[in-house]
Tab-separated table of C-alpha atoms in Angstrom:
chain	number	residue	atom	x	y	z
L	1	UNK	CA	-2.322	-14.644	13.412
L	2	UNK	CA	-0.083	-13.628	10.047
L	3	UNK	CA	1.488	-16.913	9.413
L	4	UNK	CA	-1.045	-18.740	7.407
L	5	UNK	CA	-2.573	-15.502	6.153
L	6	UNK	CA	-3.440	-15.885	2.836
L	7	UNK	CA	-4.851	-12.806	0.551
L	8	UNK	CA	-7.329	-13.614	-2.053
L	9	UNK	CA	-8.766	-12.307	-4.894
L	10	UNK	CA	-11.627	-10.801	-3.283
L	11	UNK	CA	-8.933	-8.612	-1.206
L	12	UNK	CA	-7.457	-7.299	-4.291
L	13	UNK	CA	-10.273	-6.516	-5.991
L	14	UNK	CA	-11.995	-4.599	-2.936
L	15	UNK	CA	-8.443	-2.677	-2.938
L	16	UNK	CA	-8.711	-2.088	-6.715
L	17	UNK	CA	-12.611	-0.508	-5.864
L	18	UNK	CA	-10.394	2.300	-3.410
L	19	UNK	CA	-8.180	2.432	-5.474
L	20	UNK	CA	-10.622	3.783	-8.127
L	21	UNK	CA	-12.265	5.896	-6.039
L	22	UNK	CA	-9.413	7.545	-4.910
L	23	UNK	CA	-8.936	8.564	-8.592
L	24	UNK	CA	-11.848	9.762	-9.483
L	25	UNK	CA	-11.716	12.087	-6.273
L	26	UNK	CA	-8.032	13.607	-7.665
L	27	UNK	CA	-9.555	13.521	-10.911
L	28	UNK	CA	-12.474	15.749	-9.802
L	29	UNK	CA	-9.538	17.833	-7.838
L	30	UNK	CA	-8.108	18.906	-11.040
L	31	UNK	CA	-4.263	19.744	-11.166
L	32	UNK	CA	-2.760	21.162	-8.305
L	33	UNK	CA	0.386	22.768	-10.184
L	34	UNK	CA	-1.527	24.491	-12.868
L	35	UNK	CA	-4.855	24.347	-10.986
L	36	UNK	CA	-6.735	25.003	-14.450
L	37	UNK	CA	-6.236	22.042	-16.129
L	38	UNK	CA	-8.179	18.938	-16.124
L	39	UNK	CA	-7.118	15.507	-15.012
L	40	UNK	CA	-7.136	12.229	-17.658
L	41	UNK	CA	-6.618	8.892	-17.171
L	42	UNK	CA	-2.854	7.912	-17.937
L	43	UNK	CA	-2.660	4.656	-16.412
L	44	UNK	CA	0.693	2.589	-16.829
L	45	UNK	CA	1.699	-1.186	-16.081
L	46	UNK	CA	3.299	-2.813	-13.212
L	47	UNK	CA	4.613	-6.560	-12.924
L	48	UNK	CA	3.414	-6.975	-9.132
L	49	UNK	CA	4.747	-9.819	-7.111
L	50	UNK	CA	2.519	-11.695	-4.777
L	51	UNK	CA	4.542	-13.662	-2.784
L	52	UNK	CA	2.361	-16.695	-1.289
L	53	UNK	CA	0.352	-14.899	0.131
L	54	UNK	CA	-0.676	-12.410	-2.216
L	55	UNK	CA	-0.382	-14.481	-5.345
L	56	UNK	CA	-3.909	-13.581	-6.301
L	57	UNK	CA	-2.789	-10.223	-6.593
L	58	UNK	CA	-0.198	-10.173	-9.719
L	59	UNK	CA	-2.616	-9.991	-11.690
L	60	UNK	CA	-3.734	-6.695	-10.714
L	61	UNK	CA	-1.128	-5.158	-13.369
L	62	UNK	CA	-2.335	-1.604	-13.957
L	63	UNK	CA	-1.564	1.703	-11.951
L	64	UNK	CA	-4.406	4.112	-11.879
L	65	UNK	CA	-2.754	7.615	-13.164
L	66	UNK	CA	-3.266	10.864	-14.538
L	67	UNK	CA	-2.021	13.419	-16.708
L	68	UNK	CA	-3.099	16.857	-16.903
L	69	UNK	CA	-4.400	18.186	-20.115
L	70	UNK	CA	-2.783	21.521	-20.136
L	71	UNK	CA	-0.437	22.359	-23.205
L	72	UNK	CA	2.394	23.290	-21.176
L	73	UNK	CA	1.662	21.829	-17.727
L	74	UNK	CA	1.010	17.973	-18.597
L	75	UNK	CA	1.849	17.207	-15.209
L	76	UNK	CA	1.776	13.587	-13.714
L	77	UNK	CA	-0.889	12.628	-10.752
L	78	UNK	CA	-0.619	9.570	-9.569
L	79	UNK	CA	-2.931	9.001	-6.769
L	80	UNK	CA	-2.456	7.030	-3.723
L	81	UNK	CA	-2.687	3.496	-3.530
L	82	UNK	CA	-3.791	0.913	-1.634
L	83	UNK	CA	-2.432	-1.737	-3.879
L	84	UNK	CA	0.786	-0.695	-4.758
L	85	UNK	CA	2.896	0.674	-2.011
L	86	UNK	CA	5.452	3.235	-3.987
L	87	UNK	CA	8.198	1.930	-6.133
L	88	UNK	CA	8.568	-1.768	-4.781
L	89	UNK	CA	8.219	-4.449	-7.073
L	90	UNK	CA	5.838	-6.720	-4.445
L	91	UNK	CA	2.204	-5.404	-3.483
L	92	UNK	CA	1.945	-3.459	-0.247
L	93	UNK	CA	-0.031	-6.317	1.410
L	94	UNK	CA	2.884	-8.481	0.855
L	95	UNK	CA	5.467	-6.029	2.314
L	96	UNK	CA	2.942	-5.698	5.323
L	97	UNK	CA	2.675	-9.619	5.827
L	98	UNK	CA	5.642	-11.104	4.766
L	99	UNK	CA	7.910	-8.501	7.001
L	100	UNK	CA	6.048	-9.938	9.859
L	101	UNK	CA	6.441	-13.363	9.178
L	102	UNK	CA	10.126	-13.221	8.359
L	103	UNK	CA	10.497	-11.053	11.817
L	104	UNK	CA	8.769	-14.182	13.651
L	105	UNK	CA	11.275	-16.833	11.775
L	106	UNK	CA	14.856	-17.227	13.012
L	107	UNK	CA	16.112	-19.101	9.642
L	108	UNK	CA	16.466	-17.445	6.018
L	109	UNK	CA	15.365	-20.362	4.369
L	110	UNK	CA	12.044	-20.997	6.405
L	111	UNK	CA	11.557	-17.328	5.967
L	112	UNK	CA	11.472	-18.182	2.018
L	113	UNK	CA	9.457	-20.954	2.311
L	114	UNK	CA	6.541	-19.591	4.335
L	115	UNK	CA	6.665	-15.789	2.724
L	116	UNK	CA	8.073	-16.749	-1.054
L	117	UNK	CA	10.095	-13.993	-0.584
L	118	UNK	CA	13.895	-13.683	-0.413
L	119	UNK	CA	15.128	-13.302	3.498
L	120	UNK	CA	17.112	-10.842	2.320
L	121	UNK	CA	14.185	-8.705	0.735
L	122	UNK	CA	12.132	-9.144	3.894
L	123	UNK	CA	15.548	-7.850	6.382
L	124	UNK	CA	15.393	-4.535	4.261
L	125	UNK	CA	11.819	-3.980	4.392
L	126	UNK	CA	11.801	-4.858	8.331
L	127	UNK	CA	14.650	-1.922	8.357
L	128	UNK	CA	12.237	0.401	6.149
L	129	UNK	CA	9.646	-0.333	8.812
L	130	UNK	CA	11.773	0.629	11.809
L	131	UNK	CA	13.925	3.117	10.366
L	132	UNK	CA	12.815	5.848	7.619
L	133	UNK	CA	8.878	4.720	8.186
L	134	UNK	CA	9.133	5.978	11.951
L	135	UNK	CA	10.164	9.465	11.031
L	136	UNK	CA	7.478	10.075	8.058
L	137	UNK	CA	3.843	11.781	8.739
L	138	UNK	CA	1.733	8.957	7.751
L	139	UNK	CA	3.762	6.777	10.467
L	140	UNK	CA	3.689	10.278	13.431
L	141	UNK	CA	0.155	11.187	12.893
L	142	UNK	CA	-0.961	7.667	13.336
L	143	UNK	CA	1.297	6.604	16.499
L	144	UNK	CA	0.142	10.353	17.864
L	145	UNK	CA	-3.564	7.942	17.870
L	146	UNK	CA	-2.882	4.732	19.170
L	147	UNK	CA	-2.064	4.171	23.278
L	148	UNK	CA	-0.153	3.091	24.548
L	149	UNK	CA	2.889	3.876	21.860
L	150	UNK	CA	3.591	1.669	19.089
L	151	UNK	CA	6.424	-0.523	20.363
L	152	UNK	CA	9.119	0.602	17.319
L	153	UNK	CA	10.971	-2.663	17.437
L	154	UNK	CA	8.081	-5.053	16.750
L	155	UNK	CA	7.068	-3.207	13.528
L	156	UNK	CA	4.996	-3.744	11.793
L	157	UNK	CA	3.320	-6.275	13.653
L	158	UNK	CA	3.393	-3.551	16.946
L	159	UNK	CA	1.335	-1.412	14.148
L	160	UNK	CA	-1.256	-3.988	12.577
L	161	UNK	CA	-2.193	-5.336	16.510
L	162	UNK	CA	-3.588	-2.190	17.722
L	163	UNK	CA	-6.076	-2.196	14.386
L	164	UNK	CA	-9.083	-2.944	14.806
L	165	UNK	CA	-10.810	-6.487	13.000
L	166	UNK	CA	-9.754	-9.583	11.718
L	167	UNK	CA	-6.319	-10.317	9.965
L	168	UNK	CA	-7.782	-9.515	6.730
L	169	UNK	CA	-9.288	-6.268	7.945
L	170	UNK	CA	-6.299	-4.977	9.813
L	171	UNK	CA	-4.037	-5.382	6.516
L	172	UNK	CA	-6.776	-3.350	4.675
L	173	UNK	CA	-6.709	-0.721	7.414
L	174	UNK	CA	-3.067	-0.514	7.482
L	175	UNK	CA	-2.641	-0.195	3.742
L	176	UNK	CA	-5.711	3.071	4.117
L	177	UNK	CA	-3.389	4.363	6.503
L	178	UNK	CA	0.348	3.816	4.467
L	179	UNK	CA	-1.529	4.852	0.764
L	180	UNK	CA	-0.343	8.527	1.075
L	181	UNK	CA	3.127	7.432	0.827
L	182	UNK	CA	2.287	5.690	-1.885
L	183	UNK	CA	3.172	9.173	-4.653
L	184	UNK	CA	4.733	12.244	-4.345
L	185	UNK	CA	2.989	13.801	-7.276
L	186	UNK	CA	-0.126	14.393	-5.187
L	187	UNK	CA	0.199	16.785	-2.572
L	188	UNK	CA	-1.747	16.422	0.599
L	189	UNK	CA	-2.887	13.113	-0.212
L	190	UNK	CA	-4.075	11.519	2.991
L	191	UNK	CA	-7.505	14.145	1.932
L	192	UNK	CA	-8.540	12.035	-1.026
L	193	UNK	CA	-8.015	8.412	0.931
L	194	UNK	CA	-10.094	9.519	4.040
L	195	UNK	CA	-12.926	10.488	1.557
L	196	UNK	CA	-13.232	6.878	0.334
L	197	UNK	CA	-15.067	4.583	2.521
L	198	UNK	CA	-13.705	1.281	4.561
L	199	UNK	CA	-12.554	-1.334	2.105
L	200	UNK	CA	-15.247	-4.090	2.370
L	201	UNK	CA	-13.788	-7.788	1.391
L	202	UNK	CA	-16.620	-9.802	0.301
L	203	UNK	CA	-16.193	-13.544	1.764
C-alpha cells in the first residue's frame, strides 16, 4: 500500500493547519516553568528533506516556537509537531514511509531509488522504530489500544495497519499519535495534540 505513496502538498499544508493549532493552544497555556509569563512566537528555520515522497514538503521551512516573555525565565516552548518529528533532518512522514519501504526491499540501492533516501539512513530509523520507540509512552499507551499486539518486528508498518483509513490518512494518524515526542520543552504534551481536531487532507 506504501510503495507508490506519494505525499503532496495538500498533506503538508493540512499538517501545517495542526501544527498551528497546536501552538496557539500552548500559547494560550502560558509557561509551564514560570507559569506567569506569557508565550510569543519565536519561530526558527529548518532545511526539511522530503525524500520522493515527501518532496512537496521541503518547503515547509519554519518551526512553530515560543519564548516566554518573562525577564528572567525566557524559557523555550516548542510545541509538538506533526511535521517535524524531533531533531531529524527528513519530515516525520518520510521517516514513517520510507522505513517501511526500505523494510519491504532486500537491496540498498533499490531502497534509494524508490525512498530517495540513503539505505543506510532508513536501517537506523527501522532500529529507532524497533528499539528505543518500543519503550517510550507515546509507543506503550498506544500498543496498550490496539488488539491484538503490535507485532514489534514489522514496525512501523505492524503500527500504521491497525489505523484506521486510507494510506494518506493512516500516516496523518500516526504522525497525531508520534507529535508528543516531537519536544521536550513542553511537558505533558500529548494534552495540546488531542485538543486539535483530525487532520483533514483536501483532495
Amino acid at each position: 500500500m506504501f510503495r507508490e505513496l506519494e505525499l503532496g502538498g495538500e498533506f503538508f499544508v493540512a499538517l501545517e493547519r495542526a501544527d498551528a493549532a497546536i501552538l496557539a493552544a500552548v500559547a494560550a497555556a502560558g509557561c509551564a516553568r514560570c507559569s506567569v509569563g506569557r508565550l510569543h512566537r519565536s519561530d526558527y528555520d529548518r532545511k526539511p528533506r522530503g525524500g520522493l515522497c515527501g518532496a512537496a514538503g521541503e518547503r515547509f521551512v519554519r518551526r512553530f516556537s515560543l519564548c516566554c516573555d518573562r525577564e528572567g525565565c525566557r524559557r523555550r516552548a516548542t510545541p509538538p509537531s506533526l511535521r517535524f518529528l524531533g531533531r531529524r533532518v527528513y519530515l516525520g512522514a518520510v521517516v514513517l514511509v520510507a522505513a517501511m519501504v526500505g523494510d519491504a526491499l532486500a537491496r540498498a540501492r533499490d531502497v534509494r531509488v524508490a525512498t530517495g533516501v540513503p539505505a543506510r539512513t532508513v536501517g537506523r530509523w527501522l532500529g529507532w522504530w524497533r528499539g528505543p520507540f518500543t519503550a517510550t509512552a507515546v509507543f506503550i499507551a498506544l500498543a496498550s489500544r490496539l488488539v491484538p499486539a503490535v507485532a514489534m518486528a514489522a514496525l512501523p508498518a505492524s503500527l500504521l495497519a491497525r489505523l484506521a483509513g486510507d494510506a494518506i490518512e493512516r500516516v496523518a494518524v500516526a504522525l497525531r499519535h508520534l507529535a508528543p515526542l516531537t519536544t521536550a520543552s513542553v511537558p505533558d504534551g500529548s494534552r495540546f495534540v488531542r485538543g486539535v481536531g483530525p487532520v483533514i487532507v483536501s483532495r
